[in-house]
Amino acid sequence: MTLRVGVIGAGIMGADHANTLRRSVRGADVTAVADVDLARAEAAAEGATAYDDAFALIADPAVDAVVIASHDPVHAVQVVAAVRAGKAVLCEKPLAPTLAEGRQVLREIGGPGEALLSLGFMRRFDPGYVQLRQAIDDGSIGAPVLVHNVSRGVSSAPNATSEFSITGSAIHECDVVPWLLRSPVVEVSWIAPRRSSQANEGLQDPQLIHLRTADGVLSTVETFLNARYGYVMRCEVVGENGTISLTEPARVVIEGELKRSTGYAADWRPRFADAYRLELQAWVDSVLAGAPTPLATGRDGVAASAVAEAVITSMHEGGRVTEVELP
Ligand SMILES: NC(=O)c1ccc[n+]([C@@H]2O[C@H](COP(=O)([O-])OP(=O)(O)OC[C@H]3O[C@@H](n4cnc5c(N)ncnc54)[C@H](O)[C@@H]3O)[C@@H](O)[C@H]2O)c1
């Protein structure tokens, strides 16, 4: 059986997901692509149906399930329309830019609708993060006490804001930290050094966030969108008897001109290519089997938004320690 997938949003992520679904995922075919920019939809469709209207794609009887990779503010309305049409949805993070909108989505789709919704927190499928979680579960480093996360990119969009750094980037840590520790984030705080001269007006970059989970573990998150030198993702879990860290993915070493060097990825796609592929495969398999989603759920998306919103409150209130409103 083949799952006929429609992809909404044919930008960086949508085109990448369409490509992965076609070439690297068993049991899936991309039958339609929609983008407000029709030329982009056509390019990513590779001969499948191209739409300039997401709702026309959702209504297409040749589309069984929908991947949403459009801009953050339109995720909510597209998720609701796709679920109401009875189609399984994999929505890229975030479910919505604010907690209130995320909660509204869950209210509008209701309990049975939630079963159709999965969220694209792909780090849950990254082999490195999966091993970190397994090692914590196995007790190999003893009980965790600290988690240090570093998230650096080359450059941000020219209109990026300080809040976007949280809802668009640190939202991944807002999801993956409680997932790793199996404990919800209950309290956060925010602090920042002087603004990098590489950051645009309106963007505090870098930022430092503290997340305290219900188990008492404290996590740090550095988010630095304009670190310039490469896309770098680090996570170290410190336990009572040792530590476990993600290693840099294997890349070539270049030796010459009196130096030894390795390259960095320019963005997240090569770093998380395996995670995206494994996530899409797990989604397709579960939809075809009629099984519960093994991906992050709509509720996980709302939980991550609740953490992000508390971080933004702390940012706006001079770094005050802020409780997370439980979803
Ligand atoms: N999971 C991850 O690691 C990850 C990484 C990057 C981006 N994202 C998320 O993926 C989504 C897409 O990000 P991107 O980097 O590909 O952005 P992008 O700007 O490259 O692509 C977004 C596309 O959506 C289209 N679009 C916007 N509104 C639309 C609408 N109403 N209907 C149809 N198409 C519409 C745009 O024209 C554009 O082509 C965002 O929500 C982003 O937060 C996730």
Tab-separated table of C-alpha atoms and ligand atoms in Angstrom:
chain	number	residue	atom	x	y	z
A	1	MET	CA	0.000	0.000	0.000
A	2	THR	CA	1.192	3.502	-0.794
A	3	LEU	CA	0.432	6.610	1.245
A	4	ARG	CA	-0.272	9.514	-1.114
A	5	VAL	CA	1.210	12.574	0.560
A	6	GLY	CA	0.549	16.246	-0.185
A	7	VAL	CA	3.202	18.741	0.918
A	8	ILE	CA	2.184	22.301	1.832
A	9	GLY	CA	4.995	24.858	1.616
A	10	ALA	CA	7.729	24.211	-0.934
A	11	GLY	CA	10.520	26.217	0.685
A	12	ILE	CA	13.652	24.794	2.287
A	13	MET	CA	11.895	22.218	4.477
A	14	GLY	CA	8.954	21.360	2.230
A	15	ALA	CA	11.192	20.716	-0.783
A	16	ASP	CA	13.516	18.653	1.410
A	17	HIS	CA	10.635	16.581	2.845
A	18	ALA	CA	9.163	16.005	-0.643
A	19	ASN	CA	12.555	14.846	-1.861
A	20	THR	CA	13.072	12.524	1.127
A	21	LEU	CA	9.550	11.081	0.860
A	22	ARG	CA	10.069	10.309	-2.822
A	23	ARG	CA	13.578	8.939	-2.703
A	24	SER	CA	14.223	7.557	0.780
A	25	VAL	CA	10.912	6.576	2.409
A	26	ARG	CA	9.187	3.247	1.745
A	27	GLY	CA	5.437	3.220	1.151
A	28	ALA	CA	5.032	6.900	0.277
A	29	ASP	CA	4.477	8.911	-2.854
A	30	VAL	CA	4.176	12.696	-3.206
A	31	THR	CA	1.022	13.326	-5.224
A	32	ALA	CA	0.695	17.106	-4.726
A	33	VAL	CA	2.618	20.154	-3.542
A	34	ALA	CA	1.140	23.553	-2.656
A	35	ASP	CA	2.818	26.898	-2.176
A	36	VAL	CA	1.540	30.462	-2.488
A	37	ASP	CA	4.452	30.764	-4.905
A	38	LEU	CA	3.189	28.408	-7.647
A	39	ALA	CA	6.572	28.196	-9.379
A	40	ARG	CA	8.076	26.825	-6.168
A	41	ALA	CA	5.254	24.304	-5.836
A	42	GLU	CA	5.800	23.215	-9.442
A	43	ALA	CA	9.535	22.799	-8.975
A	44	ALA	CA	9.083	20.640	-5.861
A	45	ALA	CA	6.149	18.704	-7.387
A	46	GLU	CA	8.393	17.159	-10.067
A	47	GLY	CA	5.363	16.477	-12.262
A	48	ALA	CA	2.841	15.812	-9.467
A	49	THR	CA	-0.079	18.251	-9.047
A	50	ALA	CA	0.996	21.765	-8.035
A	51	TYR	CA	-1.366	24.161	-6.243
A	52	ASP	CA	-1.057	27.775	-5.143
A	53	ASP	CA	-3.729	27.136	-2.516
A	54	ALA	CA	-3.151	24.858	0.486
A	55	PHE	CA	-6.873	24.212	0.909
A	56	ALA	CA	-7.181	22.894	-2.662
A	57	LEU	CA	-4.409	20.397	-1.860
A	58	ILE	CA	-6.170	19.359	1.355
A	59	ALA	CA	-9.397	18.746	-0.609
A	60	ASP	CA	-7.632	16.726	-3.336
A	61	PRO	CA	-8.932	13.113	-3.191
A	62	ALA	CA	-5.502	11.951	-4.422
A	63	VAL	CA	-3.989	13.199	-1.140
A	64	ASP	CA	-4.323	10.794	1.840
A	65	ALA	CA	-2.054	12.626	4.280
A	66	VAL	CA	-0.487	16.069	4.532
A	67	VAL	CA	2.937	17.430	5.481
A	68	ILE	CA	2.764	21.100	6.520
A	69	ALA	CA	6.001	23.039	5.992
A	70	SER	CA	4.584	26.504	5.336
A	71	HIS	CA	5.335	29.575	7.468
A	72	ASP	CA	4.688	29.302	11.212
A	73	PRO	CA	1.643	31.652	11.385
A	74	VAL	CA	-0.406	29.576	8.910
A	75	HIS	CA	0.272	26.131	10.433
A	76	ALA	CA	-2.761	26.337	12.748
A	77	VAL	CA	-5.385	27.006	10.098
A	78	GLN	CA	-3.899	24.391	7.758
A	79	VAL	CA	-3.722	21.735	10.510
A	80	VAL	CA	-7.369	22.311	11.414
A	81	ALA	CA	-8.489	22.114	7.763
A	82	ALA	CA	-6.509	18.919	7.082
A	83	VAL	CA	-7.699	17.163	10.246
A	84	ARG	CA	-11.305	18.176	9.524
A	85	ALA	CA	-10.867	16.595	6.082
A	86	GLY	CA	-9.939	13.371	7.936
A	87	LYS	CA	-6.308	13.408	6.785
A	88	ALA	CA	-3.274	12.534	8.892
A	89	VAL	CA	-0.988	15.543	9.304
A	90	LEU	CA	2.710	15.935	9.990
A	91	CYS	CA	3.100	19.614	10.889
A	92	GLU	CA	6.547	21.164	11.105
A	93	LYS	CA	7.330	22.833	14.415
A	94	PRO	CA	5.929	25.013	15.884
A	95	LEU	CA	2.249	24.009	15.964
A	96	ALA	CA	1.556	27.756	16.154
A	97	PRO	CA	3.632	30.832	17.069
A	98	THR	CA	1.847	31.304	20.423
A	99	LEU	CA	0.609	29.033	23.200
A	100	ALA	CA	-2.951	30.409	22.907
A	101	GLU	CA	-3.092	29.546	19.199
A	102	GLY	CA	-1.664	26.064	19.840
A	103	ARG	CA	-4.318	25.381	22.479
A	104	GLN	CA	-6.987	26.689	20.122
A	105	VAL	CA	-5.884	24.159	17.485
A	106	LEU	CA	-6.331	21.280	19.958
A	107	ARG	CA	-9.778	22.582	20.948
A	108	GLU	CA	-10.830	22.895	17.305
A	109	ILE	CA	-9.694	19.424	16.234
A	110	GLY	CA	-10.909	17.660	19.423
A	111	GLY	CA	-9.721	14.341	20.859
A	112	PRO	CA	-10.295	12.167	17.758
A	113	GLY	CA	-8.609	14.833	15.615
A	114	GLU	CA	-5.541	14.783	17.862
A	115	ALA	CA	-4.961	11.160	16.829
A	116	LEU	CA	-4.372	12.421	13.276
A	117	LEU	CA	-1.776	15.030	14.265
A	118	SER	CA	2.010	14.619	14.530
A	119	LEU	CA	4.607	17.334	15.104
A	120	GLY	CA	7.989	17.614	13.375
A	121	PHE	CA	10.295	17.579	16.401
A	122	MET	CA	12.764	15.456	14.471
A	123	ARG	CA	15.493	15.379	17.134
A	124	ARG	CA	13.453	12.581	18.738
A	125	PHE	CA	14.552	10.503	15.713
A	126	ASP	CA	18.185	11.656	15.542
A	127	PRO	CA	20.332	8.584	16.307
A	128	GLY	CA	22.521	10.665	18.664
A	129	TYR	CA	19.641	11.998	20.762
A	130	VAL	CA	18.056	8.528	20.789
A	131	GLN	CA	21.307	7.114	22.238
A	132	LEU	CA	21.491	9.900	24.829
A	133	ARG	CA	17.994	9.036	26.017
A	134	GLN	CA	18.771	5.317	26.057
A	135	ALA	CA	21.944	5.905	28.084
A	136	ILE	CA	20.012	8.001	30.617
A	137	ASP	CA	17.384	5.251	30.864
A	138	ASP	CA	20.073	2.575	31.289
A	139	GLY	CA	21.557	4.488	34.226
A	140	SER	CA	25.028	4.445	32.638
A	141	ILE	CA	25.931	7.916	34.010
A	142	GLY	CA	23.822	7.754	37.142
A	143	ALA	CA	20.993	10.176	37.764
A	144	PRO	CA	21.273	13.269	35.515
A	145	VAL	CA	21.848	16.629	37.202
A	146	LEU	CA	22.623	19.009	34.303
A	147	VAL	CA	22.055	19.142	30.530
A	148	HIS	CA	24.086	21.606	28.449
A	149	ASN	CA	22.725	22.447	25.006
A	150	VAL	CA	24.404	24.606	22.366
A	151	SER	CA	22.562	25.585	19.202
A	152	ARG	CA	24.517	27.719	16.729
A	153	GLY	CA	23.716	28.676	13.155
A	154	VAL	CA	25.541	30.569	10.430
A	155	SER	CA	23.123	33.466	9.956
A	156	SER	CA	19.497	34.340	10.601
A	157	ALA	CA	16.845	35.867	8.313
A	158	PRO	CA	17.286	39.668	8.145
A	159	ASN	CA	14.021	40.263	10.038
A	160	ALA	CA	14.605	37.695	12.824
A	161	THR	CA	13.504	38.825	16.289
A	162	SER	CA	14.607	37.892	19.795
A	163	GLU	CA	11.274	36.108	20.272
A	164	PHE	CA	11.723	34.156	17.024
A	165	SER	CA	15.022	32.832	18.350
A	166	ILE	CA	12.903	31.098	21.018
A	167	THR	CA	9.774	30.059	19.062
A	168	GLY	CA	11.696	29.153	15.888
A	169	SER	CA	14.953	27.691	17.211
A	170	ALA	CA	15.080	27.052	20.985
A	171	ILE	CA	11.629	25.439	20.700
A	172	HIS	CA	13.580	22.285	19.729
A	173	GLU	CA	15.292	22.257	23.144
A	174	CYS	CA	11.940	23.093	24.795
A	175	ASP	CA	10.786	19.747	23.366
A	176	VAL	CA	13.891	17.586	23.431
A	177	VAL	CA	15.012	18.306	27.015
A	178	PRO	CA	11.804	17.050	28.681
A	179	TRP	CA	11.730	14.171	26.175
A	180	LEU	CA	15.308	13.161	27.092
A	181	LEU	CA	14.698	13.415	30.819
A	182	ARG	CA	11.096	12.141	30.743
A	183	SER	CA	10.213	15.067	32.956
A	184	PRO	CA	8.303	18.263	32.084
A	185	VAL	CA	9.886	21.721	32.211
A	186	VAL	CA	8.394	23.574	35.172
A	187	GLU	CA	10.495	26.753	35.457
A	188	VAL	CA	12.639	28.835	33.093
A	189	SER	CA	14.800	31.942	33.048
A	190	TRP	CA	16.542	33.977	30.376
A	191	ILE	CA	19.758	35.963	30.269
A	192	ALA	CA	21.935	37.418	27.503
A	193	PRO	CA	25.365	38.918	26.935
A	194	ARG	CA	25.960	42.009	24.787
A	195	ARG	CA	24.376	41.693	21.353
A	196	SER	CA	26.645	40.379	18.596
A	197	SER	CA	27.325	43.063	15.980
A	198	GLN	CA	26.358	40.416	13.372
A	199	ALA	CA	22.746	40.379	14.608
A	200	ASN	CA	20.102	42.552	12.967
A	201	GLU	CA	18.202	45.246	14.881
A	202	GLY	CA	15.478	43.639	17.013
A	203	LEU	CA	17.379	40.385	17.536
A	204	GLN	CA	19.217	39.700	20.769
A	205	ASP	CA	21.816	37.177	19.675
A	206	PRO	CA	23.159	35.114	21.430
A	207	GLN	CA	20.804	34.228	24.269
A	208	LEU	CA	21.136	31.877	27.234
A	209	ILE	CA	18.162	30.012	28.685
A	210	HIS	CA	17.772	27.908	31.824
A	211	LEU	CA	15.151	25.170	31.947
A	212	ARG	CA	14.364	23.372	35.202
A	213	THR	CA	12.489	20.081	34.843
A	214	ALA	CA	10.197	18.583	37.497
A	215	ASP	CA	12.939	16.055	38.393
A	216	GLY	CA	15.154	18.975	39.545
A	217	VAL	CA	17.609	18.746	36.613
A	218	LEU	CA	18.820	22.118	35.299
A	219	SER	CA	19.424	22.555	31.555
A	220	THR	CA	21.263	25.375	29.836
A	221	VAL	CA	20.522	26.360	26.237
A	222	GLU	CA	22.753	28.675	24.245
A	223	THR	CA	21.006	29.863	21.122
A	224	PHE	CA	23.242	31.800	18.730
A	225	LEU	CA	21.647	32.256	15.299
A	226	ASN	CA	24.550	34.254	13.812
A	227	ALA	CA	27.529	32.285	15.070
A	228	ARG	CA	28.842	32.548	11.481
A	229	TYR	CA	31.344	29.671	11.475
A	230	GLY	CA	28.936	26.763	10.950
A	231	TYR	CA	25.799	24.911	12.059
A	232	VAL	CA	26.644	23.302	15.387
A	233	MET	CA	24.408	21.358	17.734
A	234	ARG	CA	25.701	20.102	21.076
A	235	CYS	CA	24.105	18.333	23.978
A	236	GLU	CA	25.888	17.014	27.059
A	237	VAL	CA	24.052	15.268	29.868
A	238	VAL	CA	25.929	15.374	33.182
A	239	GLY	CA	25.028	12.609	35.586
A	240	GLU	CA	26.123	11.726	39.114
A	241	ASN	CA	28.695	9.222	37.752
A	242	GLY	CA	29.669	10.540	34.317
A	243	THR	CA	28.565	12.412	31.222
A	244	ILE	CA	27.205	11.558	27.764
A	245	SER	CA	27.544	13.971	24.838
A	246	LEU	CA	26.508	14.066	21.225
A	247	THR	CA	29.582	13.742	19.028
A	248	GLU	CA	29.999	15.838	15.894
A	249	PRO	CA	28.721	13.737	12.972
A	250	ALA	CA	31.586	12.069	11.095
A	251	ARG	CA	32.950	14.328	8.373
A	252	VAL	CA	36.181	14.270	6.425
A	253	VAL	CA	39.416	15.623	7.868
A	254	ILE	CA	41.474	17.801	5.521
A	255	GLU	CA	45.215	17.979	6.097
A	256	GLY	CA	47.275	20.480	4.156
A	257	GLU	CA	48.838	23.925	4.263
A	258	LEU	CA	50.279	23.196	7.717
A	259	LYS	CA	46.857	22.524	9.276
A	260	ARG	CA	44.342	19.774	9.982
A	261	SER	CA	40.672	20.742	9.656
A	262	THR	CA	37.131	19.396	9.371
A	263	GLY	CA	34.159	21.184	7.806
A	264	TYR	CA	30.852	22.216	9.382
A	265	ALA	CA	27.407	21.936	7.823
A	266	ALA	CA	26.039	25.259	6.560
A	267	ASP	CA	22.588	24.540	8.002
A	268	TRP	CA	20.467	21.916	9.749
A	269	ARG	CA	19.612	19.769	6.721
A	270	PRO	CA	22.794	17.670	6.499
A	271	ARG	CA	23.104	17.495	10.305
A	272	PHE	CA	19.583	16.127	10.727
A	273	ALA	CA	19.119	14.330	7.373
A	274	ASP	CA	18.888	10.932	9.094
A	275	ALA	CA	16.458	12.294	11.669
A	276	TYR	CA	14.120	13.731	8.990
A	277	ARG	CA	14.214	10.477	7.018
A	278	LEU	CA	13.585	8.273	10.071
A	279	GLU	CA	10.814	10.605	11.273
A	280	LEU	CA	9.054	10.577	7.884
A	281	GLN	CA	9.401	6.778	7.645
A	282	ALA	CA	7.944	6.310	11.137
A	283	TRP	CA	5.069	8.652	10.268
A	284	VAL	CA	4.258	6.901	6.974
A	285	ASP	CA	4.450	3.448	8.613
A	286	SER	CA	2.136	4.471	11.456
A	287	VAL	CA	-0.430	6.141	9.163
A	288	LEU	CA	-0.503	3.105	6.848
A	289	ALA	CA	-0.884	0.768	9.839
A	290	GLY	CA	-3.568	2.953	11.462
A	291	ALA	CA	-1.348	2.945	14.578
A	292	PRO	CA	-0.860	5.802	17.082
A	293	THR	CA	1.795	8.288	16.017
A	294	PRO	CA	5.320	7.568	17.300
A	295	LEU	CA	6.192	11.241	16.613
A	296	ALA	CA	5.662	14.188	18.921
A	297	THR	CA	1.932	14.841	19.346
A	298	GLY	CA	-0.124	18.022	19.244
A	299	ARG	CA	0.002	18.026	23.067
A	300	ASP	CA	3.807	17.826	22.947
A	301	GLY	CA	3.687	20.814	20.586
A	302	VAL	CA	1.554	22.780	23.034
A	303	ALA	CA	3.847	21.781	25.925
A	304	ALA	CA	6.886	23.078	23.994
A	305	SER	CA	5.022	26.309	23.213
A	306	ALA	CA	4.204	26.728	26.908
A	307	VAL	CA	7.918	26.511	27.731
A	308	ALA	CA	8.821	28.908	24.898
A	309	GLU	CA	6.201	31.382	26.068
A	310	ALA	CA	7.548	31.296	29.630
A	311	VAL	CA	11.067	31.960	28.267
A	312	ILE	CA	9.747	34.972	26.316
A	313	THR	CA	7.995	36.259	29.463
A	314	SER	CA	11.288	35.960	31.334
A	315	MET	CA	13.046	37.820	28.485
A	316	HIS	CA	10.485	40.635	28.650
A	317	GLU	CA	10.735	40.816	32.433
A	318	GLY	CA	14.493	41.173	32.795
A	319	GLY	CA	15.268	37.485	33.241
A	320	ARG	CA	12.798	36.816	36.047
A	321	VAL	CA	12.488	33.113	36.941
A	322	THR	CA	9.147	32.172	35.377
A	323	GLU	CA	6.924	29.180	36.006
A	324	VAL	CA	5.706	27.262	32.970
A	325	GLU	CA	1.933	27.231	32.619
A	326	LEU	CA	1.104	23.546	32.412
A	327	PRO	CA	-0.740	22.808	29.170
B	1	LIG	N1	12.246	20.707	12.061
B	1	LIG	C1	13.204	21.514	11.674
B	1	LIG	O1	14.376	21.252	11.901
B	1	LIG	C2	12.906	22.774	10.918
B	1	LIG	C3	13.964	23.481	10.332
B	1	LIG	C4	13.650	24.634	9.617
B	1	LIG	C5	12.334	25.069	9.518
B	1	LIG	N2	11.355	24.371	10.139
B	1	LIG	C6	9.946	24.819	10.037
B	1	LIG	O2	9.496	24.447	8.731
B	1	LIG	C7	8.629	25.457	8.218
B	1	LIG	C8	9.169	25.932	6.872
B	1	LIG	O3	10.434	26.500	7.055
B	1	LIG	P1	11.393	26.798	5.809
B	1	LIG	O4	12.727	27.041	6.380
B	1	LIG	O5	11.207	25.755	4.784
B	1	LIG	O6	10.773	28.175	5.309
B	1	LIG	P2	10.725	28.731	3.810
B	1	LIG	O7	10.419	30.174	3.927
B	1	LIG	O8	11.937	28.301	3.059
B	1	LIG	O9	9.481	27.966	3.171
B	1	LIG	C9	8.159	28.200	3.543
B	1	LIG	C10	7.297	28.089	2.284
B	1	LIG	O10	5.927	28.154	2.667
B	1	LIG	C11	5.250	28.933	1.694
B	1	LIG	N3	4.009	29.447	2.281
B	1	LIG	C12	3.865	30.452	3.167
B	1	LIG	N4	2.565	30.619	3.468
B	1	LIG	C13	1.882	29.684	2.770
B	1	LIG	C14	0.509	29.345	2.677
B	1	LIG	N5	-0.420	30.028	3.356
B	1	LIG	N6	0.153	28.306	1.864
B	1	LIG	C15	1.103	27.632	1.158
B	1	LIG	N7	2.429	27.926	1.206
B	1	LIG	C16	2.808	28.922	2.003
B	1	LIG	C17	6.232	30.019	1.316
B	1	LIG	O11	5.926	30.618	0.067
B	1	LIG	C18	7.560	29.240	1.295
B	1	LIG	O12	7.843	28.705	0.026
B	1	LIG	C19	8.545	26.544	9.274
B	1	LIG	O13	7.401	26.366	10.032
B	1	LIG	C20	9.784	26.319	10.130
B	1	LIG	O14	9.589	26.729	11.466
B	1	LIG	C21	11.612	23.226	10.806
